[in-house]
XYZ file of C-alpha atoms in Angstrom:
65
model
C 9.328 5.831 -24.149
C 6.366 5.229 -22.225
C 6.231 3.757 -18.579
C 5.982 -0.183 -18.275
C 2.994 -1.301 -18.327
C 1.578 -2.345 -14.867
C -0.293 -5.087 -15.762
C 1.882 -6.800 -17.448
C 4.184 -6.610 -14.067
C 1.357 -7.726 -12.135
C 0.943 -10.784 -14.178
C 4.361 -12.247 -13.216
C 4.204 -11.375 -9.552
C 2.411 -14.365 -7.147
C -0.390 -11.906 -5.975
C -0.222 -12.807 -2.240
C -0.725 -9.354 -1.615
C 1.813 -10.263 2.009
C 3.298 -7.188 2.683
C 6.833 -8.463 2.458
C 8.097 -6.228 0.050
C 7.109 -2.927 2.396
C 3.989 -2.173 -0.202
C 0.522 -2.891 0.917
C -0.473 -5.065 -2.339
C 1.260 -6.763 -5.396
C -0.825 -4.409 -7.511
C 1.031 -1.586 -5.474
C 4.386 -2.887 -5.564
C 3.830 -3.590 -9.323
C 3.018 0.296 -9.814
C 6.354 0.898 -7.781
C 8.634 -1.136 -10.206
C 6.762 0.127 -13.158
C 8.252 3.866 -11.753
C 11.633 3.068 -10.952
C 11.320 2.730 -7.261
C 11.227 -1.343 -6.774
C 13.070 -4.038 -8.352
C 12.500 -7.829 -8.745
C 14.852 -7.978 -6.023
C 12.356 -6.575 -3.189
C 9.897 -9.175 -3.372
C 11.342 -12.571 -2.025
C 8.468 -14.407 -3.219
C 8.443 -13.936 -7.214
C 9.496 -17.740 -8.505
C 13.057 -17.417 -10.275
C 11.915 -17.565 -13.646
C 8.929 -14.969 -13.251
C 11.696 -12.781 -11.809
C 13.834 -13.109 -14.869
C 11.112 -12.649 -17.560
C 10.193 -9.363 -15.893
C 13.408 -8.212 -15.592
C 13.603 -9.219 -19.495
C 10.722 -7.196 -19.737
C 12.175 -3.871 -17.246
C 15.722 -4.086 -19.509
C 14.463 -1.731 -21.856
C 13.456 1.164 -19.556
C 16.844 1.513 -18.237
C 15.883 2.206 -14.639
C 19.239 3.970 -12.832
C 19.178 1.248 -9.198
């Protein structure tokens, strides 16, 4: 199965690029959950239903937290 897709992550994250998640950009932290390494849960900022259409969107890749 191939990786998610970045964009797509990107899309539902609020691009204030504010560091608060320990990565540099939301384009960064969006590459992080597409690996594996990040979850929903380390940004504080995404709204609540953002956060549960990507993780909608993440259930298929079966990522081992």
């Amino acid at each position: 199965m191939q990786a998610p897709n970045i964009v797509e992550i990107l899309k539902l994250l609020p691009k204030t690029n504010c560091g608060d998640c320990n990565e540099a950009t939301c384009l960064v932290f969006s590459t992080r959950v597409a690996e594996g390494v990040k979850t929903t849960e380390d940004c504080p900022h995404i709204p609540a239903d953002a956060k549960e259409k990507l993780n909608r969107y993440l259930a298929p890749y079966n990522f081992d937290f």
